[in-house]
Amino acid sequence: MVTSILHRATGVVLALGSLLMVCAFLSLAAGPEQWAHFSAFARSPLGFLILFGWSWSLAYHLINGIRHLVQDAGYGYAIATFVRNSWISVFGSLLLTALIWVLAMMQRGGA
Amino acid sequence: MSASNKRLRTPLKNARGLGSAKDGTHHFVLQRITAVALVFLSLYVVGLIISLVGDDYATVHAAVARPCNAVLLIAFLIATFWHAKLGLQVIIEDYVHTPWSATVLHLANIFICVLAALASVLAVIRIALGA
């Protein structure tokens, strides 16, 4: 039950986050000055919080979404499997979020 | 048709799957098609963003302008806002039952998703064409 409502909640978060992504593309198209404003915002504490929440939402919605596609195909409905797959969605998304940020930090360190 | 069938609908009508909404499974199918596309496209975009962490304006601009990236980014943006429109529509249908609120929210959902898709796609095209 929790995984289902989380799928919707993360979907709404991702929709709102996508509007910020529109801002990113618009500022990149508008020129270096606007891009500097945007990247300054993305590097601020609030920007970090948004990016972090967005990355976890994406990870969760992605993994749980694949689970939904598997269920659409008719698999994964036995109660034990269903519960196990719920935990895969939860812990898999935390793992994927950690991976994203470790790679991003490594990239920043290497750049 | 068997003699016991007392309904006036022909079996073909059921097979076509069009109920009173005249829409059938179209919404369901499109939600899944965009979902499958986004599994691949979102992983690609996350990879692209990570590869550009810490880079300056010119590098990021050049990366987005590369034809392969521009095409995949536009595909990602269209799939994202299409998928978002379909998903938010279901949430509004499930939780908002006041006639006017529901109508206003449905219209806002459609308008905002379409405008966001158009604006971001235009931005990527401007970058790709060297604006």
PDB file of C-alpha atoms in Angstrom:
ATOM      1  CA  MET A   1       0.000   0.000   0.000  1.00  0.00           C
ATOM      2  CA  VAL A   2       2.780   2.404   0.984  1.00  0.00           C
ATOM      3  CA  THR A   3       4.699   1.656  -2.209  1.00  0.00           C
ATOM      4  CA  SER A   4       1.623   2.499  -4.283  1.00  0.00           C
ATOM      5  CA  ILE A   5       1.014   5.923  -2.730  1.00  0.00           C
ATOM      6  CA  LEU A   6       4.763   6.612  -2.808  1.00  0.00           C
ATOM      7  CA  HIS A   7       4.682   5.919  -6.547  1.00  0.00           C
ATOM      8  CA  ARG A   8       2.057   8.637  -6.963  1.00  0.00           C
ATOM      9  CA  ALA A   9       3.796  11.051  -4.584  1.00  0.00           C
ATOM     10  CA  THR A  10       7.157  10.658  -6.330  1.00  0.00           C
ATOM     11  CA  GLY A  11       5.339  11.056  -9.675  1.00  0.00           C
ATOM     12  CA  VAL A  12       3.980  14.440  -8.556  1.00  0.00           C
ATOM     13  CA  VAL A  13       7.433  15.459  -7.258  1.00  0.00           C
ATOM     14  CA  LEU A  14       8.981  14.482 -10.603  1.00  0.00           C
ATOM     15  CA  ALA A  15       6.351  16.469 -12.529  1.00  0.00           C
ATOM     16  CA  LEU A  16       7.152  19.561 -10.443  1.00  0.00           C
ATOM     17  CA  GLY A  17      10.896  18.880 -10.768  1.00  0.00           C
ATOM     18  CA  SER A  18      10.494  18.669 -14.549  1.00  0.00           C
ATOM     19  CA  LEU A  19       9.322  22.291 -14.515  1.00  0.00           C
ATOM     20  CA  LEU A  20      12.682  23.211 -12.921  1.00  0.00           C
ATOM     21  CA  MET A  21      14.345  21.225 -15.699  1.00  0.00           C
ATOM     22  CA  VAL A  22      12.516  23.468 -18.192  1.00  0.00           C
ATOM     23  CA  CYS A  23      14.095  26.433 -16.350  1.00  0.00           C
ATOM     24  CA  ALA A  24      17.507  24.765 -16.773  1.00  0.00           C
ATOM     25  CA  PHE A  25      17.092  24.427 -20.552  1.00  0.00           C
ATOM     26  CA  LEU A  26      15.654  27.931 -20.932  1.00  0.00           C
ATOM     27  CA  SER A  27      18.574  29.468 -19.006  1.00  0.00           C
ATOM     28  CA  LEU A  28      21.107  27.402 -20.963  1.00  0.00           C
ATOM     29  CA  ALA A  29      19.543  28.663 -24.199  1.00  0.00           C
ATOM     30  CA  ALA A  30      19.370  32.263 -22.904  1.00  0.00           C
ATOM     31  CA  GLY A  31      23.132  32.651 -22.377  1.00  0.00           C
ATOM     32  CA  PRO A  32      26.030  32.427 -19.895  1.00  0.00           C
ATOM     33  CA  GLU A  33      24.617  35.028 -17.486  1.00  0.00           C
ATOM     34  CA  GLN A  34      21.255  33.293 -17.008  1.00  0.00           C
ATOM     35  CA  TRP A  35      23.017  29.931 -16.794  1.00  0.00           C
ATOM     36  CA  ALA A  36      25.241  31.326 -14.007  1.00  0.00           C
ATOM     37  CA  HIS A  37      22.087  32.287 -12.075  1.00  0.00           C
ATOM     38  CA  PHE A  38      20.643  28.814 -12.536  1.00  0.00           C
ATOM     39  CA  SER A  39      23.780  26.901 -11.568  1.00  0.00           C
ATOM     40  CA  ALA A  40      24.242  29.189  -8.535  1.00  0.00           C
ATOM     41  CA  PHE A  41      20.737  28.197  -7.458  1.00  0.00           C
ATOM     42  CA  ALA A  42      21.441  24.500  -8.114  1.00  0.00           C
ATOM     43  CA  ARG A  43      24.592  24.724  -5.943  1.00  0.00           C
ATOM     44  CA  SER A  44      22.795  26.486  -3.054  1.00  0.00           C
ATOM     45  CA  PRO A  45      21.608  24.460  -0.027  1.00  0.00           C
ATOM     46  CA  LEU A  46      17.993  24.672  -1.249  1.00  0.00           C
ATOM     47  CA  GLY A  47      19.070  23.603  -4.737  1.00  0.00           C
ATOM     48  CA  PHE A  48      20.964  20.646  -3.281  1.00  0.00           C
ATOM     49  CA  LEU A  49      17.907  19.629  -1.253  1.00  0.00           C
ATOM     50  CA  ILE A  50      15.700  19.800  -4.377  1.00  0.00           C
ATOM     51  CA  LEU A  51      18.221  17.864  -6.493  1.00  0.00           C
ATOM     52  CA  PHE A  52      18.607  15.223  -3.794  1.00  0.00           C
ATOM     53  CA  GLY A  53      14.836  14.788  -3.344  1.00  0.00           C
ATOM     54  CA  TRP A  54      14.430  14.748  -7.118  1.00  0.00           C
ATOM     55  CA  SER A  55      17.097  12.062  -7.598  1.00  0.00           C
ATOM     56  CA  TRP A  56      15.539   9.788  -4.971  1.00  0.00           C
ATOM     57  CA  SER A  57      12.043  10.346  -6.433  1.00  0.00           C
ATOM     58  CA  LEU A  58      13.364   9.433  -9.867  1.00  0.00           C
ATOM     59  CA  ALA A  59      15.146   6.329  -8.531  1.00  0.00           C
ATOM     60  CA  TYR A  60      12.055   5.151  -6.668  1.00  0.00           C
ATOM     61  CA  HIS A  61       9.589   5.908  -9.488  1.00  0.00           C
ATOM     62  CA  LEU A  62      11.940   4.202 -11.978  1.00  0.00           C
ATOM     63  CA  ILE A  63      12.412   0.975 -10.006  1.00  0.00           C
ATOM     64  CA  ASN A  64       8.807   0.782  -8.794  1.00  0.00           C
ATOM     65  CA  GLY A  65       7.666   1.659 -12.333  1.00  0.00           C
ATOM     66  CA  ILE A  66       9.566  -1.334 -13.732  1.00  0.00           C
ATOM     67  CA  ARG A  67       7.854  -3.390 -11.022  1.00  0.00           C
ATOM     68  CA  HIS A  68       4.482  -2.081 -12.235  1.00  0.00           C
ATOM     69  CA  LEU A  69       5.353  -3.068 -15.811  1.00  0.00           C
ATOM     70  CA  VAL A  70       6.214  -6.579 -14.581  1.00  0.00           C
ATOM     71  CA  GLN A  71       2.864  -6.706 -12.758  1.00  0.00           C
ATOM     72  CA  ASP A  72       1.115  -5.545 -15.953  1.00  0.00           C
ATOM     73  CA  ALA A  73       2.598  -8.639 -17.591  1.00  0.00           C
ATOM     74  CA  GLY A  74       0.915 -10.729 -14.880  1.00  0.00           C
ATOM     75  CA  TYR A  75       3.858 -11.568 -12.623  1.00  0.00           C
ATOM     76  CA  GLY A  76       4.680 -10.797  -8.989  1.00  0.00           C
ATOM     77  CA  TYR A  77       1.265 -11.048  -7.350  1.00  0.00           C
ATOM     78  CA  ALA A  78       1.970 -13.846  -4.824  1.00  0.00           C
ATOM     79  CA  ILE A  79       1.953 -12.163  -1.399  1.00  0.00           C
ATOM     80  CA  ALA A  80       5.534 -13.160  -0.515  1.00  0.00           C
ATOM     81  CA  THR A  81       6.824 -11.957  -3.910  1.00  0.00           C
ATOM     82  CA  PHE A  82       4.788  -8.754  -3.671  1.00  0.00           C
ATOM     83  CA  VAL A  83       6.261  -7.878  -0.260  1.00  0.00           C
ATOM     84  CA  ARG A  84       9.783  -8.782  -1.366  1.00  0.00           C
ATOM     85  CA  ASN A  85       9.453  -6.587  -4.481  1.00  0.00           C
ATOM     86  CA  SER A  86       8.237  -3.697  -2.306  1.00  0.00           C
ATOM     87  CA  TRP A  87      11.480  -3.885  -0.336  1.00  0.00           C
ATOM     88  CA  ILE A  88      13.453  -4.057  -3.584  1.00  0.00           C
ATOM     89  CA  SER A  89      11.779  -0.787  -4.650  1.00  0.00           C
ATOM     90  CA  VAL A  90      12.547   0.916  -1.324  1.00  0.00           C
ATOM     91  CA  PHE A  91      16.140  -0.250  -0.815  1.00  0.00           C
ATOM     92  CA  GLY A  92      16.951  -0.322  -4.538  1.00  0.00           C
ATOM     93  CA  SER A  93      15.947   3.343  -4.821  1.00  0.00           C
ATOM     94  CA  LEU A  94      18.163   4.295  -1.851  1.00  0.00           C
ATOM     95  CA  LEU A  95      21.036   2.367  -3.408  1.00  0.00           C
ATOM     96  CA  LEU A  96      20.526   3.981  -6.833  1.00  0.00           C
ATOM     97  CA  THR A  97      20.337   7.461  -5.250  1.00  0.00           C
ATOM     98  CA  ALA A  98      23.595   6.795  -3.392  1.00  0.00           C
ATOM     99  CA  LEU A  99      25.204   5.578  -6.620  1.00  0.00           C
ATOM    100  CA  ILE A 100      24.083   8.710  -8.503  1.00  0.00           C
ATOM    101  CA  TRP A 101      25.579  11.020  -5.856  1.00  0.00           C
ATOM    102  CA  VAL A 102      28.806   9.053  -5.469  1.00  0.00           C
ATOM    103  CA  LEU A 103      29.333   9.223  -9.251  1.00  0.00           C
ATOM    104  CA  ALA A 104      28.451  12.943  -9.274  1.00  0.00           C
ATOM    105  CA  MET A 105      30.898  13.637  -6.417  1.00  0.00           C
ATOM    106  CA  MET A 106      33.635  11.629  -8.162  1.00  0.00           C
ATOM    107  CA  GLN A 107      33.008  13.600 -11.361  1.00  0.00           C
ATOM    108  CA  ARG A 108      33.241  16.872  -9.440  1.00  0.00           C
ATOM    109  CA  GLY A 109      36.456  15.740  -7.760  1.00  0.00           C
ATOM    110  CA  GLY A 110      37.955  14.681 -11.081  1.00  0.00           C
ATOM    111  CA  ALA A 111      36.933  17.834 -12.961  1.00  0.00           C
TER     112      ALA A 111
ATOM    113  CA  MET B   1     -24.050 -15.208 -31.245  1.00  0.00           C
ATOM    114  CA  SER B   2     -25.680 -17.730 -28.933  1.00  0.00           C
ATOM    115  CA  ALA B   3     -29.438 -17.774 -28.462  1.00  0.00           C
ATOM    116  CA  SER B   4     -28.990 -17.140 -24.702  1.00  0.00           C
ATOM    117  CA  ASN B   5     -27.433 -13.734 -25.341  1.00  0.00           C
ATOM    118  CA  LYS B   6     -30.200 -11.289 -24.372  1.00  0.00           C
ATOM    119  CA  ARG B   7     -28.117  -8.189 -24.814  1.00  0.00           C
ATOM    120  CA  LEU B   8     -28.559  -5.951 -27.811  1.00  0.00           C
ATOM    121  CA  ARG B   9     -24.844  -5.273 -28.151  1.00  0.00           C
ATOM    122  CA  THR B  10     -22.964  -7.341 -30.688  1.00  0.00           C
ATOM    123  CA  PRO B  11     -19.785  -9.143 -29.520  1.00  0.00           C
ATOM    124  CA  LEU B  12     -17.801  -6.967 -31.932  1.00  0.00           C
ATOM    125  CA  LYS B  13     -18.749  -3.913 -29.884  1.00  0.00           C
ATOM    126  CA  ASN B  14     -17.109  -5.485 -26.814  1.00  0.00           C
ATOM    127  CA  ALA B  15     -14.097  -6.641 -28.765  1.00  0.00           C
ATOM    128  CA  ARG B  16     -13.372  -3.110 -29.891  1.00  0.00           C
ATOM    129  CA  GLY B  17     -13.233  -2.114 -26.235  1.00  0.00           C
ATOM    130  CA  LEU B  18     -14.826   1.295 -26.639  1.00  0.00           C
ATOM    131  CA  GLY B  19     -16.986   2.182 -23.631  1.00  0.00           C
ATOM    132  CA  SER B  20     -18.867   5.395 -22.982  1.00  0.00           C
ATOM    133  CA  ALA B  21     -15.585   7.305 -22.913  1.00  0.00           C
ATOM    134  CA  LYS B  22     -15.024   6.360 -26.610  1.00  0.00           C
ATOM    135  CA  ASP B  23     -11.406   5.922 -25.620  1.00  0.00           C
ATOM    136  CA  GLY B  24     -10.882   2.294 -24.648  1.00  0.00           C
ATOM    137  CA  THR B  25      -7.418   1.355 -23.428  1.00  0.00           C
ATOM    138  CA  HIS B  26      -5.648   4.210 -25.219  1.00  0.00           C
ATOM    139  CA  HIS B  27      -4.674   6.004 -21.978  1.00  0.00           C
ATOM    140  CA  PHE B  28      -3.409   2.799 -20.356  1.00  0.00           C
ATOM    141  CA  VAL B  29      -1.349   1.815 -23.391  1.00  0.00           C
ATOM    142  CA  LEU B  30       0.243   5.255 -23.865  1.00  0.00           C
ATOM    143  CA  GLN B  31       1.128   5.416 -20.160  1.00  0.00           C
ATOM    144  CA  ARG B  32       3.048   2.150 -20.565  1.00  0.00           C
ATOM    145  CA  ILE B  33       4.718   3.070 -23.855  1.00  0.00           C
ATOM    146  CA  THR B  34       6.041   6.330 -22.406  1.00  0.00           C
ATOM    147  CA  ALA B  35       7.048   4.440 -19.232  1.00  0.00           C
ATOM    148  CA  VAL B  36       9.171   1.937 -21.166  1.00  0.00           C
ATOM    149  CA  ALA B  37      10.754   4.771 -23.155  1.00  0.00           C
ATOM    150  CA  LEU B  38      11.506   6.692 -19.958  1.00  0.00           C
ATOM    151  CA  VAL B  39      13.217   3.712 -18.305  1.00  0.00           C
ATOM    152  CA  PHE B  40      15.970   4.074 -20.894  1.00  0.00           C
ATOM    153  CA  LEU B  41      15.804   7.825 -21.507  1.00  0.00           C
ATOM    154  CA  SER B  42      15.864   8.842 -17.836  1.00  0.00           C
ATOM    155  CA  LEU B  43      18.907   6.655 -17.114  1.00  0.00           C
ATOM    156  CA  TYR B  44      20.603   8.239 -20.125  1.00  0.00           C
ATOM    157  CA  VAL B  45      19.750  11.776 -18.961  1.00  0.00           C
ATOM    158  CA  VAL B  46      20.972  11.060 -15.412  1.00  0.00           C
ATOM    159  CA  GLY B  47      24.228   9.781 -16.934  1.00  0.00           C
ATOM    160  CA  LEU B  48      24.514  12.898 -19.124  1.00  0.00           C
ATOM    161  CA  ILE B  49      23.931  15.216 -16.133  1.00  0.00           C
ATOM    162  CA  ILE B  50      26.508  13.358 -14.013  1.00  0.00           C
ATOM    163  CA  SER B  51      29.058  13.594 -16.847  1.00  0.00           C
ATOM    164  CA  LEU B  52      28.557  17.393 -16.909  1.00  0.00           C
ATOM    165  CA  VAL B  53      28.804  18.035 -13.151  1.00  0.00           C
ATOM    166  CA  GLY B  54      31.227  20.903 -12.495  1.00  0.00           C
ATOM    167  CA  ASP B  55      31.641  21.811 -16.188  1.00  0.00           C
ATOM    168  CA  ASP B  56      31.378  25.416 -17.398  1.00  0.00           C
ATOM    169  CA  TYR B  57      28.708  27.000 -19.612  1.00  0.00           C
ATOM    170  CA  ALA B  58      30.463  26.396 -22.934  1.00  0.00           C
ATOM    171  CA  THR B  59      31.016  22.686 -22.228  1.00  0.00           C
ATOM    172  CA  VAL B  60      27.426  22.073 -21.119  1.00  0.00           C
ATOM    173  CA  HIS B  61      26.104  24.078 -24.083  1.00  0.00           C
ATOM    174  CA  ALA B  62      28.263  22.101 -26.523  1.00  0.00           C
ATOM    175  CA  ALA B  63      27.204  18.789 -24.995  1.00  0.00           C
ATOM    176  CA  VAL B  64      23.483  19.586 -25.358  1.00  0.00           C
ATOM    177  CA  ALA B  65      24.103  20.875 -28.897  1.00  0.00           C
ATOM    178  CA  ARG B  66      25.601  17.543 -30.023  1.00  0.00           C
ATOM    179  CA  PRO B  67      22.951  16.048 -32.383  1.00  0.00           C
ATOM    180  CA  CYS B  68      22.767  12.669 -30.626  1.00  0.00           C
ATOM    181  CA  ASN B  69      22.256  14.301 -27.216  1.00  0.00           C
ATOM    182  CA  ALA B  70      19.812  16.902 -28.584  1.00  0.00           C
ATOM    183  CA  VAL B  71      17.608  14.243 -30.192  1.00  0.00           C
ATOM    184  CA  LEU B  72      17.576  12.024 -27.101  1.00  0.00           C
ATOM    185  CA  LEU B  73      16.941  15.021 -24.821  1.00  0.00           C
ATOM    186  CA  ILE B  74      13.964  16.085 -26.949  1.00  0.00           C
ATOM    187  CA  ALA B  75      12.643  12.496 -26.874  1.00  0.00           C
ATOM    188  CA  PHE B  76      13.114  12.504 -23.093  1.00  0.00           C
ATOM    189  CA  LEU B  77      11.301  15.829 -22.667  1.00  0.00           C
ATOM    190  CA  ILE B  78       8.322  14.808 -24.836  1.00  0.00           C
ATOM    191  CA  ALA B  79       8.024  11.398 -23.135  1.00  0.00           C
ATOM    192  CA  THR B  80       8.367  13.000 -19.687  1.00  0.00           C
ATOM    193  CA  PHE B  81       5.613  15.571 -20.094  1.00  0.00           C
ATOM    194  CA  TRP B  82       3.341  13.131 -21.904  1.00  0.00           C
ATOM    195  CA  HIS B  83       3.798  10.594 -19.095  1.00  0.00           C
ATOM    196  CA  ALA B  84       3.351  13.354 -16.472  1.00  0.00           C
ATOM    197  CA  LYS B  85       0.134  14.572 -18.112  1.00  0.00           C
ATOM    198  CA  LEU B  86      -1.328  11.036 -18.126  1.00  0.00           C
ATOM    199  CA  GLY B  87      -0.252  10.317 -14.546  1.00  0.00           C
ATOM    200  CA  LEU B  88      -1.446  13.615 -13.067  1.00  0.00           C
ATOM    201  CA  GLN B  89      -4.744  13.149 -14.925  1.00  0.00           C
ATOM    202  CA  VAL B  90      -5.338   9.856 -13.072  1.00  0.00           C
ATOM    203  CA  ILE B  91      -4.475  11.471  -9.720  1.00  0.00           C
ATOM    204  CA  ILE B  92      -6.938  14.317 -10.373  1.00  0.00           C
ATOM    205  CA  GLU B  93      -9.612  11.818 -11.464  1.00  0.00           C
ATOM    206  CA  ASP B  94      -9.084   9.778  -8.285  1.00  0.00           C
ATOM    207  CA  TYR B  95      -8.955  12.532  -5.676  1.00  0.00           C
ATOM    208  CA  VAL B  96     -10.804  15.595  -7.008  1.00  0.00           C
ATOM    209  CA  HIS B  97     -14.562  15.156  -7.405  1.00  0.00           C
ATOM    210  CA  THR B  98     -15.854  18.736  -7.233  1.00  0.00           C
ATOM    211  CA  PRO B  99     -16.969  19.475 -10.801  1.00  0.00           C
ATOM    212  CA  TRP B 100     -15.381  22.906 -11.213  1.00  0.00           C
ATOM    213  CA  SER B 101     -12.148  22.113  -9.363  1.00  0.00           C
ATOM    214  CA  ALA B 102     -11.733  18.935 -11.383  1.00  0.00           C
ATOM    215  CA  THR B 103     -12.290  20.740 -14.700  1.00  0.00           C
ATOM    216  CA  VAL B 104      -9.917  23.565 -13.833  1.00  0.00           C
ATOM    217  CA  LEU B 105      -7.226  21.133 -12.639  1.00  0.00           C
ATOM    218  CA  HIS B 106      -7.582  18.934 -15.735  1.00  0.00           C
ATOM    219  CA  LEU B 107      -7.238  21.967 -18.015  1.00  0.00           C
ATOM    220  CA  ALA B 108      -4.286  23.345 -16.013  1.00  0.00           C
ATOM    221  CA  ASN B 109      -2.596  19.929 -16.158  1.00  0.00           C
ATOM    222  CA  ILE B 110      -2.934  19.734 -19.945  1.00  0.00           C
ATOM    223  CA  PHE B 111      -1.928  23.359 -20.597  1.00  0.00           C
ATOM    224  CA  ILE B 112       1.095  23.339 -18.258  1.00  0.00           C
ATOM    225  CA  CYS B 113       2.415  19.989 -19.525  1.00  0.00           C
ATOM    226  CA  VAL B 114       2.056  21.008 -23.173  1.00  0.00           C
ATOM    227  CA  LEU B 115       3.609  24.445 -22.626  1.00  0.00           C
ATOM    228  CA  ALA B 116       6.483  22.980 -20.599  1.00  0.00           C
ATOM    229  CA  ALA B 117       7.173  20.419 -23.321  1.00  0.00           C
ATOM    230  CA  LEU B 118       7.060  23.053 -26.088  1.00  0.00           C
ATOM    231  CA  ALA B 119       9.242  25.557 -24.201  1.00  0.00           C
ATOM    232  CA  SER B 120      11.921  23.016 -23.267  1.00  0.00           C
ATOM    233  CA  VAL B 121      12.000  21.423 -26.732  1.00  0.00           C
ATOM    234  CA  LEU B 122      12.346  24.873 -28.322  1.00  0.00           C
ATOM    235  CA  ALA B 123      15.205  25.655 -25.903  1.00  0.00           C
ATOM    236  CA  VAL B 124      17.061  22.457 -26.869  1.00  0.00           C
ATOM    237  CA  ILE B 125      16.530  23.221 -30.579  1.00  0.00           C
ATOM    238  CA  ARG B 126      17.872  26.771 -30.096  1.00  0.00           C
ATOM    239  CA  ILE B 127      20.940  25.347 -28.326  1.00  0.00           C
ATOM    240  CA  ALA B 128      21.434  22.683 -31.013  1.00  0.00           C
ATOM    241  CA  LEU B 129      21.186  25.283 -33.808  1.00  0.00           C
ATOM    242  CA  GLY B 130      23.737  27.497 -32.069  1.00  0.00           C
ATOM    243  CA  ALA B 131      21.575  30.210 -30.474  1.00  0.00           C
TER     244      ALA B 131
END
